[in-house]
PDB file of C-alpha atoms in Angstrom:
ATOM      1  CA  MET I 555      -3.659  11.423  10.749  1.00  0.00           C
ATOM      2  CA  SER I 556      -3.103  13.589   7.631  1.00  0.00           C
ATOM      3  CA  LYS I 557      -6.639  12.886   5.853  1.00  0.00           C
ATOM      4  CA  LYS I 558      -5.938  17.341   4.677  1.00  0.00           C
ATOM      5  CA  ASN I 559      -3.070  15.447   2.666  1.00  0.00           C
ATOM      6  CA  ILE I 560      -5.499  12.898   1.077  1.00  0.00           C
ATOM      7  CA  ALA I 561      -7.301  14.553  -2.720  1.00  0.00           C
ATOM      8  CA  GLY I 562     -10.782  12.316  -2.904  1.00  0.00           C
ATOM      9  CA  ARG I 563     -10.669   8.616  -1.610  1.00  0.00           C
ATOM     10  CA  ASP I 564     -13.364   9.699   0.482  1.00  0.00           C
ATOM     11  CA  GLN I 565     -15.281   6.392   0.258  1.00  0.00           C
ATOM     12  CA  GLU I 566     -11.991   4.734   0.897  1.00  0.00           C
ATOM     13  CA  MET I 567     -11.093   6.987   4.113  1.00  0.00           C
ATOM     14  CA  LYS I 568     -14.916   6.050   5.191  1.00  0.00           C
ATOM     15  CA  LYS I 569     -13.809   2.414   5.720  1.00  0.00           C
ATOM     16  CA  LEU I 570     -10.693   3.091   7.155  1.00  0.00           C
ATOM     17  CA  GLN I 571     -12.107   5.170  10.163  1.00  0.00           C
ATOM     18  CA  ARG I 572     -14.819   2.410  10.577  1.00  0.00           C
ATOM     19  CA  ALA I 573     -12.152  -0.332  11.031  1.00  0.00           C
ATOM     20  CA  SER I 574     -10.040   2.171  13.287  1.00  0.00           C
ATOM     21  CA  ASP I 575     -13.432   2.854  15.265  1.00  0.00           C
ATOM     22  CA  SER I 576     -15.015  -0.574  15.682  1.00  0.00           C
ATOM     23  CA  GLY I 577     -14.649  -2.548  18.703  1.00  0.00           C
ATOM     24  CA  LYS I 578     -13.045  -5.736  16.940  1.00  0.00           C
ATOM     25  CA  ALA I 579     -10.240  -6.572  15.113  1.00  0.00           C
ATOM     26  CA  GLU I 580      -9.888  -5.871  11.743  1.00  0.00           C
ATOM     27  CA  PHE I 581      -8.324  -7.550   8.611  1.00  0.00           C
ATOM     28  CA  ILE I 582      -8.506  -5.406   5.357  1.00  0.00           C
ATOM     29  CA  ALA I 583      -6.583  -6.049   1.999  1.00  0.00           C
ATOM     30  CA  VAL I 584      -5.777  -3.026  -0.430  1.00  0.00           C
ATOM     31  CA  TYR I 585      -5.051  -3.586  -3.919  1.00  0.00           C
ATOM     32  CA  GLY I 586      -4.778  -1.623  -7.441  1.00  0.00           C
ATOM     33  CA  ARG I 587      -2.738  -1.125 -10.082  1.00  0.00           C
ATOM     34  CA  ARG I 588       0.674   0.686  -9.457  1.00  0.00           C
ATOM     35  CA  ARG I 589       1.239   4.422  -8.882  1.00  0.00           C
ATOM     36  CA  VAL I 590      -2.522   4.881  -7.936  1.00  0.00           C
ATOM     37  CA  GLY I 591      -1.951   5.812  -4.273  1.00  0.00           C
ATOM     38  CA  LYS I 592      -2.210   2.604  -1.764  1.00  0.00           C
ATOM     39  CA  THR I 593       0.655   2.803   0.362  1.00  0.00           C
ATOM     40  CA  PHE I 594       0.140   6.937   0.576  1.00  0.00           C
ATOM     41  CA  LEU I 595      -3.496   6.422   1.426  1.00  0.00           C
ATOM     42  CA  ILE I 596      -2.605   4.188   4.475  1.00  0.00           C
ATOM     43  CA  ARG I 597       0.066   6.321   5.540  1.00  0.00           C
ATOM     44  CA  GLU I 598      -1.565   9.720   5.575  1.00  0.00           C
ATOM     45  CA  PHE I 599      -5.027   7.975   6.993  1.00  0.00           C
ATOM     46  CA  PHE I 600      -3.019   6.236  10.095  1.00  0.00           C
ATOM     47  CA  GLY I 601       0.496   8.302  10.609  1.00  0.00           C
ATOM     48  CA  GLU I 602       1.782   7.178  13.537  1.00  0.00           C
ATOM     49  CA  ARG I 603      -0.896   4.785  14.568  1.00  0.00           C
ATOM     50  CA  ILE I 604       1.062   2.190  12.397  1.00  0.00           C
ATOM     51  CA  CYS I 605       2.861   0.257  14.650  1.00  0.00           C
ATOM     52  CA  PHE I 606       4.515  -1.947  12.283  1.00  0.00           C
ATOM     53  CA  GLU I 607       5.046  -1.916   8.894  1.00  0.00           C
ATOM     54  CA  ILE I 608       6.997  -4.186   5.941  1.00  0.00           C
ATOM     55  CA  VAL I 609       7.609  -3.350   2.395  1.00  0.00           C
ATOM     56  CA  GLY I 610       8.191  -6.504   0.444  1.00  0.00           C
ATOM     57  CA  ILE I 611      11.423  -6.534  -1.886  1.00  0.00           C
ATOM     58  CA  HIS I 612      10.994  -6.809  -5.093  1.00  0.00           C
ATOM     59  CA  ASP I 613      12.525 -10.335  -6.700  1.00  0.00           C
ATOM     60  CA  ALA I 614      14.330 -10.593  -3.334  1.00  0.00           C
ATOM     61  CA  THR I 615      15.039 -14.068  -1.799  1.00  0.00           C
ATOM     62  CA  THR I 616      13.077 -15.461   1.247  1.00  0.00           C
ATOM     63  CA  GLN I 617      16.532 -14.916   3.287  1.00  0.00           C
ATOM     64  CA  GLU I 618      16.475 -11.166   1.996  1.00  0.00           C
ATOM     65  CA  GLN I 619      12.846 -10.858   3.232  1.00  0.00           C
ATOM     66  CA  LEU I 620      13.976 -11.987   6.544  1.00  0.00           C
ATOM     67  CA  VAL I 621      16.446  -9.752   6.883  1.00  0.00           C
ATOM     68  CA  ASN I 622      13.800  -6.972   5.611  1.00  0.00           C
ATOM     69  CA  PHE I 623      11.687  -8.262   8.578  1.00  0.00           C
ATOM     70  CA  SER I 624      13.946  -7.814  11.001  1.00  0.00           C
ATOM     71  CA  ASN I 625      15.180  -4.374  10.090  1.00  0.00           C
ATOM     72  CA  SER I 626      11.327  -3.415  10.111  1.00  0.00           C
ATOM     73  CA  LEU I 627      10.798  -4.738  13.397  1.00  0.00           C
ATOM     74  CA  ALA I 628      13.841  -3.102  15.099  1.00  0.00           C
ATOM     75  CA  GLU I 629      12.513   0.447  13.387  1.00  0.00           C
ATOM     76  CA  ALA I 630       9.474  -0.308  15.233  1.00  0.00           C
ATOM     77  CA  PHE I 631      11.155  -1.292  18.421  1.00  0.00           C
ATOM     78  CA  ASP I 632      12.595   1.858  17.851  1.00  0.00           C
ATOM     79  CA  THR I 633      16.243   0.965  18.445  1.00  0.00           C
ATOM     80  CA  LYS I 634      19.639   1.309  16.511  1.00  0.00           C
ATOM     81  CA  LEU I 635      20.726  -1.945  17.295  1.00  0.00           C
ATOM     82  CA  PRO I 636      20.152  -4.878  14.974  1.00  0.00           C
ATOM     83  CA  LEU I 637      17.918  -7.744  15.595  1.00  0.00           C
ATOM     84  CA  GLN I 638      18.283 -11.274  15.550  1.00  0.00           C
ATOM     85  CA  VAL I 639      17.084 -12.589  11.940  1.00  0.00           C
ATOM     86  CA  PRO I 640      14.102 -15.235  12.167  1.00  0.00           C
ATOM     87  CA  LYS I 641      14.908 -17.895  10.790  1.00  0.00           C
ATOM     88  CA  SER I 642      11.796 -18.640   9.191  1.00  0.00           C
ATOM     89  CA  TRP I 643       8.083 -16.782   9.069  1.00  0.00           C
ATOM     90  CA  GLN I 644       6.929 -19.089  11.891  1.00  0.00           C
ATOM     91  CA  ASP I 645       9.673 -17.487  14.007  1.00  0.00           C
ATOM     92  CA  ALA I 646       9.092 -13.598  12.037  1.00  0.00           C
ATOM     93  CA  PHE I 647       5.381 -14.032  13.328  1.00  0.00           C
ATOM     94  CA  THR I 648       6.175 -15.425  16.743  1.00  0.00           C
ATOM     95  CA  LEU I 649       8.475 -12.424  17.306  1.00  0.00           C
ATOM     96  CA  LEU I 650       5.624 -10.018  15.376  1.00  0.00           C
ATOM     97  CA  LYS I 651       3.048 -11.389  18.057  1.00  0.00           C
ATOM     98  CA  ALA I 652       5.232 -10.467  21.279  1.00  0.00           C
ATOM     99  CA  PHE I 653       5.966  -7.322  19.816  1.00  0.00           C
ATOM    100  CA  LEU I 654       2.410  -6.536  19.793  1.00  0.00           C
ATOM    101  CA  GLN I 655       1.336  -8.122  23.095  1.00  0.00           C
ATOM    102  CA  ASN I 656       3.868  -5.521  24.682  1.00  0.00           C
ATOM    103  CA  LYS I 657       3.303  -2.976  22.743  1.00  0.00           C
ATOM    104  CA  LYS I 658       0.995   0.131  24.498  1.00  0.00           C
ATOM    105  CA  THR I 659      -1.006   2.081  22.492  1.00  0.00           C
ATOM    106  CA  LYS I 660      -4.352   4.822  23.088  1.00  0.00           C
ATOM    107  CA  GLY I 661      -6.301   3.441  20.164  1.00  0.00           C
ATOM    108  CA  LYS I 662      -5.806   0.480  17.557  1.00  0.00           C
ATOM    109  CA  LYS I 663      -2.541  -0.752  16.564  1.00  0.00           C
ATOM    110  CA  VAL I 664      -2.075  -0.746  13.039  1.00  0.00           C
ATOM    111  CA  VAL I 665      -0.039  -3.676  11.350  1.00  0.00           C
ATOM    112  CA  PHE I 666       0.835  -2.666   7.441  1.00  0.00           C
ATOM    113  CA  PHE I 667       2.339  -5.133   5.430  1.00  0.00           C
ATOM    114  CA  ASP I 668       2.494  -3.503   1.871  1.00  0.00           C
ATOM    115  CA  GLU I 669       3.477  -5.331  -1.785  1.00  0.00           C
ATOM    116  CA  LEU I 670       2.311  -8.431  -0.057  1.00  0.00           C
ATOM    117  CA  PRO I 671       2.897 -10.739  -3.143  1.00  0.00           C
ATOM    118  CA  TRP I 672       6.555  -9.728  -2.936  1.00  0.00           C
ATOM    119  CA  LEU I 673       7.217 -11.140   0.605  1.00  0.00           C
ATOM    120  CA  ASN I 674       5.407 -14.484  -0.859  1.00  0.00           C
ATOM    121  CA  THR I 675       8.838 -15.943  -2.122  1.00  0.00           C
ATOM    122  CA  PRO I 676       8.793 -19.503  -3.450  1.00  0.00           C
ATOM    123  CA  TRP I 677       8.737 -22.103  -0.668  1.00  0.00           C
ATOM    124  CA  SER I 678       8.832 -19.803   1.935  1.00  0.00           C
ATOM    125  CA  GLY I 679       5.821 -20.426   3.921  1.00  0.00           C
ATOM    126  CA  PHE I 680       5.057 -17.037   4.288  1.00  0.00           C
ATOM    127  CA  LEU I 681       1.296 -17.549   3.394  1.00  0.00           C
ATOM    128  CA  LYS I 682       0.324 -20.220   5.465  1.00  0.00           C
ATOM    129  CA  HIS I 683       2.258 -18.757   8.408  1.00  0.00           C
ATOM    130  CA  LEU I 684       0.487 -15.066   7.921  1.00  0.00           C
ATOM    131  CA  GLU I 685      -2.905 -17.328   8.314  1.00  0.00           C
ATOM    132  CA  ASN I 686      -1.904 -18.653  11.480  1.00  0.00           C
ATOM    133  CA  PHE I 687      -0.867 -15.354  12.756  1.00  0.00           C
ATOM    134  CA  TRP I 688      -4.284 -13.895  12.042  1.00  0.00           C
ATOM    135  CA  ASN I 689      -6.175 -17.043  12.899  1.00  0.00           C
ATOM    136  CA  SER I 690      -4.543 -17.893  16.017  1.00  0.00           C
ATOM    137  CA  PHE I 691      -3.884 -14.443  17.453  1.00  0.00           C
ATOM    138  CA  GLY I 692      -5.127 -11.405  15.424  1.00  0.00           C
ATOM    139  CA  SER I 693      -8.487 -12.063  15.037  1.00  0.00           C
ATOM    140  CA  LYS I 694      -8.697 -12.476  19.225  1.00  0.00           C
ATOM    141  CA  GLN I 695      -7.060  -8.650  19.342  1.00  0.00           C
ATOM    142  CA  ASN I 696      -9.434  -6.361  19.323  1.00  0.00           C
ATOM    143  CA  ASP I 697      -7.326  -3.249  19.438  1.00  0.00           C
ATOM    144  CA  LEU I 698      -5.917  -4.331  15.771  1.00  0.00           C
ATOM    145  CA  VAL I 699      -6.073  -3.227  11.822  1.00  0.00           C
ATOM    146  CA  LEU I 700      -4.057  -5.553  10.213  1.00  0.00           C
ATOM    147  CA  ILE I 701      -3.699  -4.430   6.604  1.00  0.00           C
ATOM    148  CA  VAL I 702      -2.411  -6.055   3.922  1.00  0.00           C
ATOM    149  CA  CYS I 703      -1.443  -4.388   0.082  1.00  0.00           C
ATOM    150  CA  GLY I 704      -0.611  -5.406  -2.930  1.00  0.00           C
ATOM    151  CA  SER I 705      -0.208  -4.184  -6.805  1.00  0.00           C
ATOM    152  CA  ALA I 706      -0.153  -7.590  -8.305  1.00  0.00           C
ATOM    153  CA  ALA I 707      -4.233  -7.735  -8.265  1.00  0.00           C
ATOM    154  CA  SER I 708      -4.469 -11.006  -9.732  1.00  0.00           C
ATOM    155  CA  TRP I 709      -2.263 -12.353  -7.022  1.00  0.00           C
ATOM    156  CA  MET I 710      -4.487 -10.993  -4.116  1.00  0.00           C
ATOM    157  CA  ILE I 711      -7.878 -11.790  -5.487  1.00  0.00           C
ATOM    158  CA  GLN I 712      -6.345 -15.578  -5.521  1.00  0.00           C
ATOM    159  CA  HIS I 713      -4.724 -15.781  -2.271  1.00  0.00           C
ATOM    160  CA  ILE I 714      -6.197 -13.411  -0.032  1.00  0.00           C
ATOM    161  CA  MET I 715      -9.898 -12.183  -1.183  1.00  0.00           C
ATOM    162  CA  ASP I 716     -10.754 -15.456  -2.729  1.00  0.00           C
ATOM    163  CA  SER I 717      -8.729 -17.575  -0.589  1.00  0.00           C
ATOM    164  CA  ARG I 718      -9.930 -20.968  -0.521  1.00  0.00           C
ATOM    165  CA  GLY I 719      -7.358 -21.897   2.671  1.00  0.00           C
ATOM    166  CA  GLY I 720      -6.642 -20.416   5.899  1.00  0.00           C
ATOM    167  CA  LEU I 721      -8.001 -17.016   4.771  1.00  0.00           C
ATOM    168  CA  HIS I 722     -11.434 -18.156   3.475  1.00  0.00           C
ATOM    169  CA  ASN I 723     -13.691 -15.690   4.527  1.00  0.00           C
ATOM    170  CA  ARG I 724     -11.496 -13.723   7.085  1.00  0.00           C
ATOM    171  CA  LEU I 725     -11.168 -10.611   5.354  1.00  0.00           C
ATOM    172  CA  THR I 726     -13.511  -7.910   7.607  1.00  0.00           C
ATOM    173  CA  GLY I 727     -12.867  -5.407   4.680  1.00  0.00           C
ATOM    174  CA  GLN I 728     -11.521  -4.832   1.181  1.00  0.00           C
ATOM    175  CA  ILE I 729     -10.017  -1.858  -1.000  1.00  0.00           C
ATOM    176  CA  ARG I 730     -10.051  -1.719  -4.483  1.00  0.00           C
ATOM    177  CA  LEU I 731      -8.397   1.679  -4.969  1.00  0.00           C
ATOM    178  CA  LEU I 732      -8.671   2.968  -9.091  1.00  0.00           C
ATOM    179  CA  PRO I 733      -7.181   5.877 -10.349  1.00  0.00           C
ATOM    180  CA  PHE I 734      -8.966   9.307  -9.655  1.00  0.00           C
ATOM    181  CA  ASN I 735     -12.043  10.415 -11.827  1.00  0.00           C
ATOM    182  CA  LEU I 736     -12.081  13.475 -13.497  1.00  0.00           C
ATOM    183  CA  SER I 737     -13.373  15.547 -10.469  1.00  0.00           C
ATOM    184  CA  GLU I 738     -10.686  13.883  -7.742  1.00  0.00           C
ATOM    185  CA  THR I 739      -8.013  14.918 -10.780  1.00  0.00           C
ATOM    186  CA  LYS I 740      -9.113  18.615 -10.792  1.00  0.00           C
ATOM    187  CA  ASP I 741      -8.919  18.366  -6.765  1.00  0.00           C
ATOM    188  CA  TYR I 742      -5.343  17.034  -6.553  1.00  0.00           C
ATOM    189  CA  LEU I 743      -4.544  19.124  -8.939  1.00  0.00           C
ATOM    190  CA  TYR I 744      -5.483  22.237  -6.974  1.00  0.00           C
ATOM    191  CA  LYS I 745      -3.633  20.857  -4.027  1.00  0.00           C
ATOM    192  CA  LYS I 746      -0.885  21.207  -5.842  1.00  0.00           C
ATOM    193  CA  ASN I 747      -1.566  24.524  -6.618  1.00  0.00           C
ATOM    194  CA  VAL I 748      -1.763  23.839 -10.347  1.00  0.00           C
ATOM    195  CA  ARG I 749      -4.825  26.181 -10.865  1.00  0.00           C
ATOM    196  CA  ASN I 750      -3.736  27.600 -14.488  1.00  0.00           C
ATOM    197  CA  LEU I 751      -5.429  24.805 -16.497  1.00  0.00           C
ATOM    198  CA  ASP I 752      -9.125  25.546 -17.494  1.00  0.00           C
ATOM    199  CA  HIS I 753     -11.409  22.351 -17.598  1.00  0.00           C
ATOM    200  CA  TYR I 754     -10.158  21.347 -21.198  1.00  0.00           C
ATOM    201  CA  GLN I 755      -6.690  21.346 -20.525  1.00  0.00           C
ATOM    202  CA  ILE I 756      -7.544  19.190 -17.642  1.00  0.00           C
ATOM    203  CA  LEU I 757      -9.464  16.985 -19.981  1.00  0.00           C
ATOM    204  CA  GLN I 758      -6.500  16.609 -22.085  1.00  0.00           C
ATOM    205  CA  LEU I 759      -4.434  15.579 -19.281  1.00  0.00           C
ATOM    206  CA  TYR I 760      -6.818  13.098 -17.766  1.00  0.00           C
ATOM    207  CA  MET I 761      -7.334  11.610 -21.432  1.00  0.00           C
ATOM    208  CA  ALA I 762      -3.595  11.165 -21.736  1.00  0.00           C
ATOM    209  CA  ILE I 763      -2.192   9.995 -18.159  1.00  0.00           C
ATOM    210  CA  GLY I 764      -5.734   9.030 -16.591  1.00  0.00           C
ATOM    211  CA  GLY I 765      -6.144  10.090 -12.589  1.00  0.00           C
ATOM    212  CA  VAL I 766      -3.122   8.048 -11.478  1.00  0.00           C
ATOM    213  CA  PRO I 767      -1.763  10.004  -8.644  1.00  0.00           C
ATOM    214  CA  TYR I 768       1.950   9.422  -9.243  1.00  0.00           C
ATOM    215  CA  TYR I 769       1.431  10.599 -12.556  1.00  0.00           C
ATOM    216  CA  LEU I 770      -0.237  13.698 -11.953  1.00  0.00           C
ATOM    217  CA  SER I 771       2.392  14.347  -9.132  1.00  0.00           C
ATOM    218  CA  PHE I 772       4.966  15.330 -11.921  1.00  0.00           C
ATOM    219  CA  VAL I 773       2.840  18.186 -13.271  1.00  0.00           C
ATOM    220  CA  GLN I 774       3.973  21.196 -12.486  1.00  0.00           C
ATOM    221  CA  PRO I 775       2.230  24.896 -11.892  1.00  0.00           C
ATOM    222  CA  GLY I 776       2.207  27.277 -15.114  1.00  0.00           C
ATOM    223  CA  LEU I 777       2.541  24.969 -17.684  1.00  0.00           C
ATOM    224  CA  SER I 778      -0.258  24.247 -20.307  1.00  0.00           C
ATOM    225  CA  ALA I 779      -1.283  20.243 -20.811  1.00  0.00           C
ATOM    226  CA  ALA I 780       0.825  19.964 -23.930  1.00  0.00           C
ATOM    227  CA  GLN I 781       3.838  21.413 -22.192  1.00  0.00           C
ATOM    228  CA  ILE I 782       2.904  19.014 -19.346  1.00  0.00           C
ATOM    229  CA  ILE I 783       2.511  15.982 -21.371  1.00  0.00           C
ATOM    230  CA  ASP I 784       6.063  16.774 -23.334  1.00  0.00           C
ATOM    231  CA  GLU I 785       7.961  17.228 -20.610  1.00  0.00           C
ATOM    232  CA  MET I 786       6.730  14.131 -18.560  1.00  0.00           C
ATOM    233  CA  PHE I 787       6.784  11.849 -22.383  1.00  0.00           C
ATOM    234  CA  PHE I 788       9.492  13.006 -24.624  1.00  0.00           C
ATOM    235  CA  SER I 789      11.777  15.322 -23.558  1.00  0.00           C
ATOM    236  CA  LYS I 790      15.250  14.552 -22.569  1.00  0.00           C
ATOM    237  CA  GLY I 791      15.515  12.607 -19.259  1.00  0.00           C
ATOM    238  CA  ALA I 792      11.582  12.571 -19.054  1.00  0.00           C
ATOM    239  CA  GLN I 793      10.145  10.927 -15.829  1.00  0.00           C
ATOM    240  CA  LEU I 794       7.830   8.505 -17.889  1.00  0.00           C
ATOM    241  CA  ARG I 795      10.077   7.388 -20.696  1.00  0.00           C
ATOM    242  CA  ASP I 796      10.443   3.525 -19.593  1.00  0.00           C
ATOM    243  CA  GLU I 797       7.357   3.388 -17.522  1.00  0.00           C
ATOM    244  CA  TYR I 798       5.819   0.586 -19.170  1.00  0.00           C
ATOM    245  CA  ASP I 799       9.106  -1.625 -19.203  1.00  0.00           C
ATOM    246  CA  ASN I 800       9.426  -0.432 -15.275  1.00  0.00           C
ATOM    247  CA  LEU I 801       5.544  -1.259 -14.700  1.00  0.00           C
ATOM    248  CA  PHE I 802       5.935  -4.644 -16.813  1.00  0.00           C
ATOM    249  CA  GLY I 803       9.084  -5.727 -15.113  1.00  0.00           C
ATOM    250  CA  SER I 804       7.461  -5.249 -11.559  1.00  0.00           C
ATOM    251  CA  LEU I 805       4.505  -7.208 -12.207  1.00  0.00           C
ATOM    252  CA  PHE I 806       5.451 -10.186 -14.251  1.00  0.00           C
ATOM    253  CA  ASN I 807       8.732 -12.138 -15.097  1.00  0.00           C
TER     254      ASN I 807
END
């Protein structure tokens, strides 16, 4: 674990620590707007304890997602040889089950599905096979932490947190990750060695971009708040010039 790299997020880390220390299977949903640091939090907190991770591909077909799964499983096996691509999500979860049964670890095994809504392509059957994986296998494994993560908050709430199907009341925990508050923003900037901004300039910056870690990651030491905002949005090649279009396109068809 690399908790020292995580700014703020004290309550969220307590929840993850409880899941890590418990003597039972844990199923945790993490959701929140894009750029807020969901993936970073899980990867930094669990580190090498993540034994399998898959990141959904935006606007991909079911076949492309299954190839993605096969590649992720090959990486988990630590082999450079390609694995056979499963024909369906039912086959994919059967392979994942076999992998976990043979995986030896000192602590809990962490399985991480990132950008879950993108994996659930139309008519793929992904969600029902995720439900079956958890209900028939995962929930019985006292050494397993299953984490599902998504930026499409409405989808996560409807299909995971408020599921009326096979995942109804199956979650053992959920984390809604919000942007940093003002104090956490200051702590984050200090961790980045940005210490030339006084409280007023930090407030100016916060009012312009909020406490979104991705945006704050572009802040460079030595610049004033006005210079930082100009570089982010208005200068030639500004990092966030097209941010609205990029965000909107990733969440809506």
